[in-house]
């Protein structure tokens, strides 16, 4: 039995359509375009007009006549060419909200047919500190992972570490250039390894011979050179440990920490399959797969370079094979910069040609860039790429401006203990601010990172939603101290009704976010829900309510709002502190 208000209404509409002999596929409602006139509207009559060979308004009038018999609708009217407007009774809304309050999932449903989904996000590379460009992949990916899990899908997240390509050959080449050999490799930390990479990268950009040398070392590593492999093991471990530290702060969870290297054997299998199926060919010493060029030029996929090294795209193709063969993936989602669109078009088409994933849906969710005030990708003051850890520290510094000092906090055994509490809260709020700033924007669009505005406690920000939760927690504590308990919902004014209807949208919002893979839908809803609660609370006092049952009803609405906001924040990967400190 569904607890979703919209679905219950759809069931009523479907029964009405069935009784009138109409196609029930058109029996659904949406929130009204004119909330001043009605709560919901059904546009099915317009679509029925053609098949029924009747005027849509006539069909709508017949439907409205049937629905008017249901006491859960206080008003059913027909507007325009055949829009059916539905106004709900307060008792109906209250009944559904009370049922939602008794459900741990707040009436939110799960998908009818759960899928095995592999989520590929993150994509860090060895020896490179995570930068602002990695932010969206991790933040969006984590939110999608949580949403898919919540709706019932079996989802596995994989960071897909870039650890077996040319950058590794460049680092090895640089270490040998500096030290003469690789004997000291195991002594280097992430800062030193990153420095080797920067110098190697600069050298390879200026000198094609050095670039070719790095490419050759990479090919030898991939083909089993033990000296290179031993050094590679240390370089990879140090890089992974450094990356995990930043992802832990962001709360980005990965079930698998596989990389390009883990797909090496599968890459060799892919190359063999392409040869056996006569899909590949030799071109200028390289082994390639040519792709269709119907609408635009599309470069071929390079399976093997002329020096024997494995092509960049092959590991992604091989990883698809592994995810289908080993993990039984029914859907693979890639959360990667939209500038990589062509790469994924090539990879998906090659996988299709090779027959590697015939029943698996491959999806690339391409995101826009994080930009500075100049509209260009966000950088440091000296023009360098902004490190993710530096961005987090900037955010913490901004949040600290609104925090009280440890010496001013009461109830702690020492100032150190109070400071530790503040520091934890600063990190929770700073990360929430970063994540919400990102997730409130449409994925495909780039956005400007507003350091001066994103951490404010008002406006469409993460801290504003967190503060709404903390505010309701405070109300609940005061109500408990006054002996007020949450009771049945009674709607007595406009603000109560609007809040109740807003809360009732949660199932549709989450399911729509899941279907569109667009967390900004949840972000926008969480913000408007917090706003609706603020309007409700200003007009509907709990502690000074005229009657005990009214106080109990309003407290129930407050608790429901708190629970809904906590769920929504969790689906965005954001913590909801019990209290929020402010100067």
Coordinates of C-alpha atoms in Angstrom, one line a residue:
X1 CA 0.0 0.0 0.0
X2 CA 1.4 3.4 -1.0
X3 CA 1.7 6.2 1.5
X4 CA 2.5 8.8 -1.3
X5 CA -0.2 11.4 -1.5
X6 CA 0.3 11.9 -5.3
X7 CA 0.1 8.1 -5.9
X8 CA -3.0 7.7 -3.9
X9 CA -4.6 10.4 -6.0
X10 CA -3.4 8.7 -9.1
X11 CA -5.0 5.4 -8.0
X12 CA -8.3 7.3 -7.5
X13 CA -8.0 8.8 -11.0
X14 CA -7.1 5.5 -12.5
X15 CA -10.2 3.8 -11.0
X16 CA -12.3 6.7 -12.4
X17 CA -10.8 6.3 -15.9
X18 CA -11.3 2.6 -15.8
X19 CA -15.0 3.0 -14.8
X20 CA -15.5 5.4 -17.8
X21 CA -13.6 3.1 -20.2
X22 CA -10.6 5.4 -20.6
X23 CA -6.9 4.5 -21.0
X24 CA -5.5 4.4 -17.4
X25 CA -2.0 5.2 -18.6
X26 CA -3.2 8.8 -18.8
X27 CA -4.6 8.7 -15.3
X28 CA -2.1 10.8 -13.3
X29 CA -1.8 14.2 -11.7
X30 CA 0.8 16.8 -11.1
X31 CA 1.0 19.7 -8.6
X32 CA -1.2 22.5 -9.9
X33 CA 0.3 25.2 -12.1
X34 CA -2.1 27.5 -10.2
X35 CA -1.8 26.5 -6.5
X36 CA -4.1 29.5 -5.8
X37 CA -6.9 27.6 -7.6
X38 CA -6.2 23.9 -6.8
X39 CA -3.8 21.5 -5.3
X40 CA -3.3 19.2 -8.3
X41 CA -4.3 19.0 -11.9
X42 CA -5.0 16.2 -14.3
X43 CA -4.4 16.8 -18.1
X44 CA -5.4 13.4 -19.2
X45 CA -8.6 14.5 -20.9
X46 CA -6.6 16.5 -23.5
X47 CA -4.7 13.3 -24.5
X48 CA -7.9 11.2 -24.5
X49 CA -9.7 13.5 -27.0
X50 CA -8.1 12.1 -30.1
X51 CA -8.7 8.4 -29.3
X52 CA -12.2 9.1 -28.0
X53 CA -13.2 11.4 -30.9
X54 CA -14.7 13.8 -28.4
X55 CA -14.1 17.4 -27.2
X56 CA -11.5 17.2 -24.4
X57 CA -13.6 19.5 -22.2
X58 CA -16.6 17.1 -22.5
X59 CA -14.3 14.2 -21.4
X60 CA -12.9 16.3 -18.6
X61 CA -16.4 17.2 -17.4
X62 CA -17.4 13.5 -17.3
X63 CA -14.2 12.7 -15.3
X64 CA -14.8 15.6 -12.9
X65 CA -18.4 14.4 -12.3
X66 CA -17.2 11.0 -11.1
X67 CA -14.3 12.4 -9.0
X68 CA -16.7 14.9 -7.3
X69 CA -18.3 11.9 -5.6
X70 CA -15.1 11.2 -3.6
X71 CA -15.2 13.1 -0.2
X72 CA -11.4 13.4 -0.3
X73 CA -11.8 16.0 -3.0
X74 CA -13.5 19.2 -1.7
X75 CA -13.6 20.7 -5.2
X76 CA -13.2 19.3 -8.7
X77 CA -13.5 21.7 -11.6
X78 CA -12.7 21.9 -15.3
X79 CA -10.6 24.8 -16.7
X80 CA -9.6 25.9 -20.2
X81 CA -9.7 23.2 -22.9
X82 CA -9.9 20.4 -20.4
X83 CA -7.7 20.8 -17.4
X84 CA -9.1 19.0 -14.3
X85 CA -8.4 20.9 -11.1
X86 CA -8.5 19.0 -7.8
X87 CA -8.6 20.5 -4.3
X88 CA -8.0 18.1 -1.5
X89 CA -9.8 17.9 1.9
X90 CA -7.8 18.9 4.9
X91 CA -8.7 15.5 6.5
X92 CA -7.4 13.6 3.5
X93 CA -4.0 15.5 3.7
X94 CA -3.8 14.9 7.4
X95 CA -4.6 11.2 7.1
X96 CA -1.8 10.7 4.6
X97 CA 0.7 12.8 6.6
X98 CA 0.0 10.9 9.8
X99 CA 0.6 7.6 7.9
X100 CA 3.9 9.0 6.6
X101 CA 4.9 10.0 10.1
X102 CA 4.6 6.3 11.2
X103 CA 6.8 5.1 8.4
X104 CA 10.7 5.1 8.7
X105 CA 10.9 5.9 5.0
X106 CA 8.3 8.7 5.2
X107 CA 6.2 7.0 2.6
X108 CA 9.0 6.8 0.1
X109 CA 8.8 3.8 -2.2
X110 CA 11.4 1.6 -3.9
X111 CA 11.8 0.7 -7.5
X112 CA 9.7 -2.2 -8.8
X113 CA 12.6 -4.0 -10.4
X114 CA 15.9 -3.3 -8.6
X115 CA 19.0 -3.3 -10.8
X116 CA 22.7 -4.0 -10.3
X117 CA 24.4 -0.7 -11.0
X118 CA 28.1 0.1 -11.1
X119 CA 28.9 3.8 -10.4
X120 CA 32.2 5.1 -11.8
X121 CA 33.1 8.4 -10.3
X122 CA 36.2 10.1 -8.9
X123 CA 38.8 9.1 -11.5
X124 CA 41.9 10.5 -9.7
X125 CA 45.4 9.9 -11.1
X126 CA 48.6 8.8 -9.5
X127 CA 50.9 11.6 -8.1
X128 CA 48.3 14.3 -8.6
X129 CA 46.7 16.0 -5.7
X130 CA 43.0 16.2 -5.9
X131 CA 41.9 19.5 -7.3
X132 CA 38.7 21.4 -7.7
X133 CA 38.0 19.6 -10.9
X134 CA 37.6 16.4 -8.9
X135 CA 35.1 17.9 -6.7
X136 CA 32.0 17.5 -8.9
X137 CA 32.7 13.9 -9.8
X138 CA 33.0 12.9 -6.1
X139 CA 30.1 15.0 -4.8
X140 CA 27.6 14.2 -7.6
X141 CA 28.7 10.6 -7.7
X142 CA 28.2 10.2 -3.9
X143 CA 24.7 11.7 -4.0
X144 CA 23.7 9.5 -6.9
X145 CA 25.1 6.5 -5.1
X146 CA 23.0 7.3 -2.0
X147 CA 19.8 7.9 -4.0
X148 CA 20.1 4.7 -6.0
X149 CA 20.7 2.7 -2.8
X150 CA 17.7 4.4 -1.1
X151 CA 15.3 3.5 -3.9
X152 CA 16.4 -0.1 -3.7
X153 CA 19.0 -0.6 -6.4
X154 CA 22.1 -2.7 -5.7
X155 CA 24.8 -0.2 -6.4
X156 CA 28.6 -0.6 -6.3
X157 CA 30.8 2.5 -6.5
X158 CA 34.3 2.3 -8.1
X159 CA 36.8 5.2 -8.0
X160 CA 38.6 3.9 -11.2
X161 CA 42.1 5.1 -10.3
X162 CA 44.3 6.3 -13.2
X163 CA 47.4 4.3 -12.3
X164 CA 48.7 2.5 -15.4
X165 CA 49.0 5.1 -18.1
X166 CA 51.6 7.5 -19.5
X167 CA 51.8 9.7 -16.3
X168 CA 53.2 6.7 -14.5
X169 CA 55.9 6.3 -17.2
X170 CA 56.7 10.0 -16.8
X171 CA 57.2 9.7 -13.1
X172 CA 59.5 6.7 -13.4
X173 CA 61.4 8.4 -16.1
X174 CA 61.9 11.5 -13.9
X175 CA 63.0 9.5 -10.9
X176 CA 65.6 7.7 -12.9
X177 CA 66.8 11.0 -14.4
X178 CA 67.2 12.5 -10.9
X179 CA 68.5 9.4 -9.0
X180 CA 70.1 7.3 -11.8
X181 CA 67.9 4.4 -10.9
X182 CA 64.7 3.5 -9.0
X183 CA 66.3 2.2 -5.7
X184 CA 65.1 5.2 -3.6
X185 CA 61.5 5.1 -4.9
X186 CA 60.1 3.5 -1.8
X187 CA 61.3 6.4 0.3
X188 CA 59.2 9.1 -1.5
X189 CA 56.0 10.6 -0.1
X190 CA 53.1 12.1 -2.0
X191 CA 54.6 15.6 -2.1
X192 CA 57.8 14.3 -3.6
X193 CA 56.1 12.1 -6.1
X194 CA 53.9 15.0 -7.2
X195 CA 56.9 17.1 -7.6
X196 CA 58.5 14.4 -9.9
X197 CA 55.3 14.4 -11.9
X198 CA 55.2 18.2 -12.3
X199 CA 58.8 18.3 -13.5
X200 CA 58.3 15.3 -15.9
X201 CA 55.1 16.8 -17.3
X202 CA 56.9 20.1 -18.0
X203 CA 59.8 18.3 -19.6
X204 CA 57.5 16.1 -21.8
X205 CA 55.6 19.1 -23.0
X206 CA 58.8 20.7 -24.3
X207 CA 60.5 17.6 -25.6
X208 CA 58.8 15.0 -27.8
X209 CA 61.6 12.6 -27.3
X210 CA 61.1 12.7 -23.6
X211 CA 57.4 12.2 -24.0
X212 CA 58.1 9.1 -26.2
X213 CA 60.6 7.8 -23.7
X214 CA 57.9 8.0 -20.9
X215 CA 55.4 6.3 -23.2
X216 CA 58.0 3.5 -23.8
X217 CA 58.6 3.0 -20.1
X218 CA 54.8 2.8 -19.6
X219 CA 54.6 0.1 -22.3
X220 CA 57.4 -1.9 -20.6
X221 CA 55.6 -1.5 -17.2
X222 CA 52.4 -2.9 -18.8
X223 CA 54.3 -5.7 -20.4
X224 CA 55.8 -7.0 -17.1
X225 CA 59.0 -5.1 -16.4
X226 CA 59.6 -6.2 -12.7
X227 CA 61.8 -3.2 -11.7
X228 CA 59.2 -0.8 -13.0
X229 CA 56.4 -2.8 -11.4
X230 CA 58.0 -2.8 -7.9
X231 CA 58.4 1.0 -8.0
X232 CA 54.9 1.3 -9.4
X233 CA 53.4 -0.5 -6.4
X234 CA 54.8 2.1 -4.0
X235 CA 53.8 5.0 -6.1
X236 CA 50.3 3.7 -6.4
X237 CA 49.9 3.0 -2.7
X238 CA 51.1 6.4 -1.6
X239 CA 48.8 8.1 -4.2
X240 CA 45.8 6.1 -3.1
X241 CA 46.4 6.9 0.6
X242 CA 46.6 10.6 -0.2
X243 CA 43.4 10.5 -2.3
X244 CA 41.5 8.6 0.4
X245 CA 42.2 11.4 2.9
X246 CA 40.5 14.0 0.8
X247 CA 37.6 11.8 -0.1
X248 CA 37.0 10.9 3.5
X249 CA 36.6 14.6 4.4
X250 CA 34.1 14.9 1.6
X251 CA 32.3 11.8 2.7
X252 CA 32.7 10.2 -0.7
X253 CA 32.4 6.4 -0.3
X254 CA 33.8 3.9 -2.8
X255 CA 33.2 0.2 -2.5
X256 CA 36.0 -0.6 -4.9
X257 CA 39.4 1.0 -5.4
X258 CA 40.2 -0.5 -8.7
X259 CA 42.2 1.2 -11.4
X260 CA 43.5 0.9 -14.9
X261 CA 46.0 -1.7 -13.7
X262 CA 43.3 -4.0 -12.6
X263 CA 41.9 -4.1 -16.1
X264 CA 45.2 -5.0 -17.7
X265 CA 44.4 -8.7 -18.3
X266 CA 40.9 -7.8 -19.5
X267 CA 42.5 -5.3 -21.9
X268 CA 44.5 -8.0 -23.5
X269 CA 41.3 -10.1 -23.8
X270 CA 39.6 -7.1 -25.5
X271 CA 42.4 -6.8 -28.0
X272 CA 42.2 -10.5 -28.8
X273 CA 38.4 -10.4 -29.2
X274 CA 38.7 -7.4 -31.6
X275 CA 41.2 -9.4 -33.6
X276 CA 39.2 -12.6 -33.6
X277 CA 36.0 -10.8 -34.7
X278 CA 38.0 -8.9 -37.4
X279 CA 36.9 -5.6 -35.9
X280 CA 40.4 -4.3 -35.5
X281 CA 43.0 -3.3 -38.1
X282 CA 46.6 -2.1 -38.2
X283 CA 47.2 1.5 -39.1
X284 CA 50.7 3.1 -39.1
X285 CA 51.9 0.4 -36.7
X286 CA 49.0 0.8 -34.2
X287 CA 46.1 -1.6 -33.7
X288 CA 42.8 0.3 -33.9
X289 CA 39.0 0.0 -34.2
X290 CA 37.4 2.4 -36.6
X291 CA 34.1 3.9 -35.6
X292 CA 31.0 5.2 -37.4
X293 CA 31.2 8.8 -38.5
X294 CA 27.6 9.4 -39.6
X295 CA 27.1 12.8 -38.0
X296 CA 30.6 14.0 -37.1
X297 CA 34.2 12.9 -37.3
X298 CA 35.0 10.3 -34.7
X299 CA 38.6 9.3 -34.1
X300 CA 39.3 5.5 -34.0
X301 CA 39.9 3.7 -30.7
X302 CA 43.6 2.8 -30.4
X303 CA 43.9 -0.7 -28.9
X304 CA 47.7 -0.9 -29.1
X305 CA 50.1 1.9 -29.8
X306 CA 52.9 1.4 -32.2
X307 CA 55.3 0.9 -29.3
X308 CA 53.2 -1.9 -27.8
X309 CA 51.6 0.1 -25.1
X310 CA 47.9 -0.2 -24.4
X311 CA 45.7 2.6 -25.6
X312 CA 44.0 5.0 -23.1
X313 CA 40.5 3.9 -24.1
X314 CA 41.1 0.2 -23.9
X315 CA 41.2 0.1 -20.1
X316 CA 37.7 1.7 -20.0
X317 CA 36.4 -0.8 -22.5
X318 CA 38.0 -3.7 -20.6
X319 CA 36.5 -2.4 -17.4
X320 CA 33.1 -2.6 -18.9
X321 CA 33.8 -6.2 -19.7
X322 CA 34.9 -6.9 -16.1
X323 CA 31.9 -5.2 -14.7
X324 CA 29.5 -7.2 -16.8
X325 CA 31.3 -10.5 -16.5
X326 CA 32.3 -10.3 -12.8
X327 CA 29.8 -8.0 -11.2
X328 CA 26.8 -8.7 -13.5
X329 CA 26.2 -5.0 -14.1
X330 CA 22.8 -4.2 -15.6
X331 CA 23.7 -0.5 -15.7
X332 CA 27.0 1.4 -15.6
X333 CA 27.0 5.1 -14.7
X334 CA 30.0 7.3 -15.4
X335 CA 30.1 10.7 -13.5
X336 CA 32.8 12.4 -15.5
X337 CA 33.5 16.0 -16.9
X338 CA 31.3 16.5 -20.0
X339 CA 34.5 17.5 -21.8
X340 CA 35.1 13.7 -21.9
X341 CA 31.9 13.1 -23.9
X342 CA 33.7 12.1 -27.1
X343 CA 35.8 9.6 -25.1
X344 CA 32.7 7.9 -23.8
X345 CA 31.0 7.9 -27.2
X346 CA 34.1 6.0 -28.5
X347 CA 34.2 3.6 -25.5
X348 CA 30.5 2.8 -25.6
X349 CA 30.5 2.3 -29.4
X350 CA 33.6 0.1 -29.3
X351 CA 32.0 -2.0 -26.5
X352 CA 28.9 -2.4 -28.6
X353 CA 30.9 -3.5 -31.6
X354 CA 32.7 -6.0 -29.5
X355 CA 29.5 -7.3 -28.0
X356 CA 30.8 -6.9 -24.4
X357 CA 27.7 -5.5 -22.8
X358 CA 24.6 -6.4 -24.9
X359 CA 22.1 -6.1 -22.1
X360 CA 23.8 -3.4 -20.0
X361 CA 22.9 0.3 -20.1
X362 CA 25.9 2.6 -20.4
X363 CA 25.3 6.2 -19.1
X364 CA 27.7 9.1 -19.1
X365 CA 26.6 11.9 -16.8
X366 CA 28.7 14.8 -17.9
X367 CA 29.1 17.7 -15.6
X368 CA 30.2 21.3 -16.1
X369 CA 33.2 23.0 -14.6
X370 CA 33.6 24.8 -11.3
X371 CA 34.4 28.4 -12.2
X372 CA 35.8 31.5 -10.6
X373 CA 34.2 35.0 -10.7
X374 CA 35.8 35.4 -14.2
X375 CA 33.7 32.5 -15.5
X376 CA 36.8 30.3 -16.1
X377 CA 37.8 27.2 -14.2
X378 CA 38.5 28.0 -10.5
X379 CA 42.2 28.7 -9.8
X380 CA 44.4 29.9 -7.0
X381 CA 45.5 33.6 -6.8
X382 CA 48.7 32.8 -8.6
X383 CA 46.9 31.2 -11.4
X384 CA 47.5 27.5 -10.5
X385 CA 44.9 24.8 -10.3
X386 CA 43.1 25.0 -6.9
X387 CA 43.8 21.9 -4.8
X388 CA 40.7 20.3 -3.2
X389 CA 42.3 20.4 0.3
X390 CA 43.0 24.1 -0.1
X391 CA 39.4 24.7 -1.2
X392 CA 38.2 22.9 1.9
X393 CA 40.5 24.9 4.1
X394 CA 39.2 28.1 2.5
X395 CA 35.7 27.0 3.3
X396 CA 36.5 26.2 6.9
X397 CA 38.1 29.6 7.3
X398 CA 34.9 31.2 6.0
X399 CA 32.7 29.2 8.4
X400 CA 34.9 30.0 11.3
X401 CA 34.1 33.6 10.9
X402 CA 30.5 32.9 12.2
X403 CA 31.6 30.6 15.0
X404 CA 31.9 31.6 18.7
X405 CA 35.2 31.1 20.5
X406 CA 35.9 28.0 22.5
X407 CA 36.2 30.1 25.7
X408 CA 32.6 31.3 25.3
X409 CA 31.1 27.8 25.2
X410 CA 29.5 26.4 28.3
X411 CA 29.1 22.8 29.3
X412 CA 32.6 21.6 28.3
X413 CA 35.2 20.2 30.7
X414 CA 38.0 22.2 29.0
X415 CA 38.6 24.8 26.3
X416 CA 40.4 22.1 24.3
X417 CA 37.2 20.0 24.4
X418 CA 35.1 22.9 23.3
X419 CA 37.6 23.7 20.5
X420 CA 37.4 20.1 19.3
X421 CA 33.6 20.4 19.2
X422 CA 33.8 23.7 17.2
X423 CA 36.3 22.2 14.8
X424 CA 34.1 19.2 14.0
X425 CA 31.1 21.5 13.5
X426 CA 33.2 23.8 11.2
X427 CA 34.2 20.9 9.0
X428 CA 30.6 19.6 8.8
X429 CA 29.3 23.0 7.9
X430 CA 32.1 23.8 5.4
X431 CA 31.7 20.5 3.6
X432 CA 27.9 21.0 3.5
X433 CA 28.4 24.4 2.1
X434 CA 30.8 23.1 -0.6
X435 CA 28.5 20.2 -1.5
X436 CA 25.3 22.2 -1.6
X437 CA 26.9 24.9 -3.6
X438 CA 27.7 22.2 -6.2
X439 CA 24.5 20.1 -6.0
X440 CA 22.0 23.0 -6.2
X441 CA 23.2 23.6 -9.7
X442 CA 22.2 21.5 -12.7
X443 CA 24.8 18.9 -13.3
X444 CA 25.5 19.7 -17.0
X445 CA 26.0 23.4 -16.2
X446 CA 29.2 24.9 -14.9
X447 CA 28.8 27.3 -11.9
X448 CA 30.7 30.1 -10.2
X449 CA 32.1 29.2 -6.8
X450 CA 31.1 32.0 -4.5
X451 CA 33.3 31.9 -1.5
X452 CA 31.7 34.9 0.1
X453 CA 28.1 33.7 -0.2
X454 CA 28.0 29.9 -0.2
X455 CA 28.6 29.5 3.6
X456 CA 25.9 31.9 4.8
X457 CA 23.2 30.8 7.1
X458 CA 20.5 32.4 5.0
X459 CA 19.6 31.9 1.3
X460 CA 19.9 28.8 -0.8
X461 CA 22.9 27.3 1.0
X462 CA 23.8 24.1 2.8
X463 CA 24.2 25.8 6.2
X464 CA 20.7 27.3 5.8
X465 CA 19.2 23.7 5.5
X466 CA 21.4 22.5 8.3
X467 CA 20.3 25.4 10.5
X468 CA 16.6 24.6 9.7
X469 CA 17.2 21.1 11.1
X470 CA 19.0 22.4 14.2
X471 CA 16.2 24.9 14.8
X472 CA 13.5 22.2 14.7
X473 CA 15.7 20.1 17.1
X474 CA 15.7 23.0 19.5
X475 CA 11.9 23.3 19.2
X476 CA 11.5 19.6 19.9
X477 CA 13.7 19.9 23.0
X478 CA 11.6 22.8 24.3
X479 CA 8.3 21.0 23.6
X480 CA 9.6 17.9 25.4
X481 CA 10.5 20.1 28.4
X482 CA 7.0 21.5 28.4
X483 CA 5.4 18.1 28.2
X484 CA 4.1 18.5 24.7
X485 CA 4.0 15.3 22.6
X486 CA 3.4 15.0 18.8
X487 CA -0.1 14.0 17.9
X488 CA -2.5 13.7 15.0
X489 CA -2.3 16.4 12.4
X490 CA -5.0 19.0 12.3
X491 CA -4.9 21.6 9.5
X492 CA -6.3 25.0 10.7
X493 CA -4.5 27.6 8.6
X494 CA -2.9 28.2 5.2
X495 CA 0.7 27.8 6.4
X496 CA 0.0 24.4 8.0
X497 CA -1.7 23.2 4.8
X498 CA 1.1 24.4 2.5
X499 CA 3.8 22.8 4.7
X500 CA 1.8 19.5 4.8
X501 CA 1.5 19.5 1.0
X502 CA 5.1 20.3 0.6
X503 CA 6.2 17.4 2.9
X504 CA 3.9 15.1 0.9
X505 CA 5.9 15.7 -2.3
X506 CA 9.0 13.9 -0.9
X507 CA 8.4 10.5 -2.6
X508 CA 7.8 12.0 -6.1
X509 CA 10.9 14.3 -5.6
X510 CA 13.2 11.5 -4.7
X511 CA 11.9 9.2 -7.5
X512 CA 12.2 11.9 -10.0
X513 CA 15.8 12.6 -8.9
X514 CA 16.5 8.9 -9.3
X515 CA 15.0 8.8 -12.8
X516 CA 16.7 12.0 -14.0
X517 CA 20.0 11.4 -12.1
X518 CA 19.8 15.1 -11.1
X519 CA 20.5 15.8 -7.4
X520 CA 19.6 19.5 -7.9
X521 CA 16.0 18.4 -7.8
X522 CA 16.4 17.4 -4.2
X523 CA 18.5 20.4 -3.4
X524 CA 15.8 22.8 -4.6
X525 CA 13.1 20.8 -2.8
X526 CA 15.0 20.8 0.5
X527 CA 15.4 24.6 0.3
X528 CA 11.7 25.3 -0.5
X529 CA 10.7 22.8 2.3
X530 CA 12.9 24.7 4.8
X531 CA 11.3 28.0 3.6
X532 CA 7.8 26.5 4.0
X533 CA 8.6 25.5 7.6
X534 CA 9.8 29.0 8.4
X535 CA 6.5 30.5 7.2
X536 CA 4.6 27.8 9.1
X537 CA 6.4 28.4 12.3
X538 CA 6.0 32.1 12.2
X539 CA 2.3 31.8 11.8
X540 CA 1.7 28.7 13.9
X541 CA 3.3 28.8 17.3
X542 CA 3.7 25.5 19.1
X543 CA 4.5 26.4 22.7
X544 CA 1.7 29.1 22.8
X545 CA -0.9 27.2 20.8
X546 CA -4.5 27.9 21.8
X547 CA -5.3 24.2 22.4
X548 CA -3.2 21.2 23.4
X549 CA -4.2 19.2 20.4
X550 CA -3.1 22.1 18.2
X551 CA 0.3 22.1 19.8
X552 CA 0.6 18.4 19.3
X553 CA -0.4 18.7 15.7
X554 CA 2.1 21.4 14.9
X555 CA 4.8 19.5 16.7
X556 CA 4.1 16.5 14.5
X557 CA 4.5 18.7 11.4
X558 CA 7.7 20.1 12.8
X559 CA 9.1 16.6 13.4
X560 CA 8.0 15.4 10.0
X561 CA 9.8 18.4 8.4
X562 CA 12.9 17.7 10.4
X563 CA 12.9 14.0 9.4
X564 CA 12.3 14.9 5.7
X565 CA 15.2 17.5 5.7
X566 CA 17.6 15.0 7.4
X567 CA 16.7 12.4 4.8
X568 CA 17.2 14.8 2.0
X569 CA 20.5 16.1 3.3
X570 CA 21.7 12.5 3.8
X571 CA 20.8 11.7 0.1
X572 CA 23.0 14.7 -0.8
X573 CA 25.8 13.4 1.3
X574 CA 25.5 16.2 3.9
X575 CA 25.5 15.8 7.7
X576 CA 22.8 17.4 9.8
X577 CA 24.3 18.6 13.1
X578 CA 22.1 18.3 16.2
X579 CA 22.8 22.0 17.0
X580 CA 24.3 24.9 15.1
X581 CA 26.6 27.4 16.8
X582 CA 26.6 31.0 15.7
X583 CA 28.3 34.1 17.2

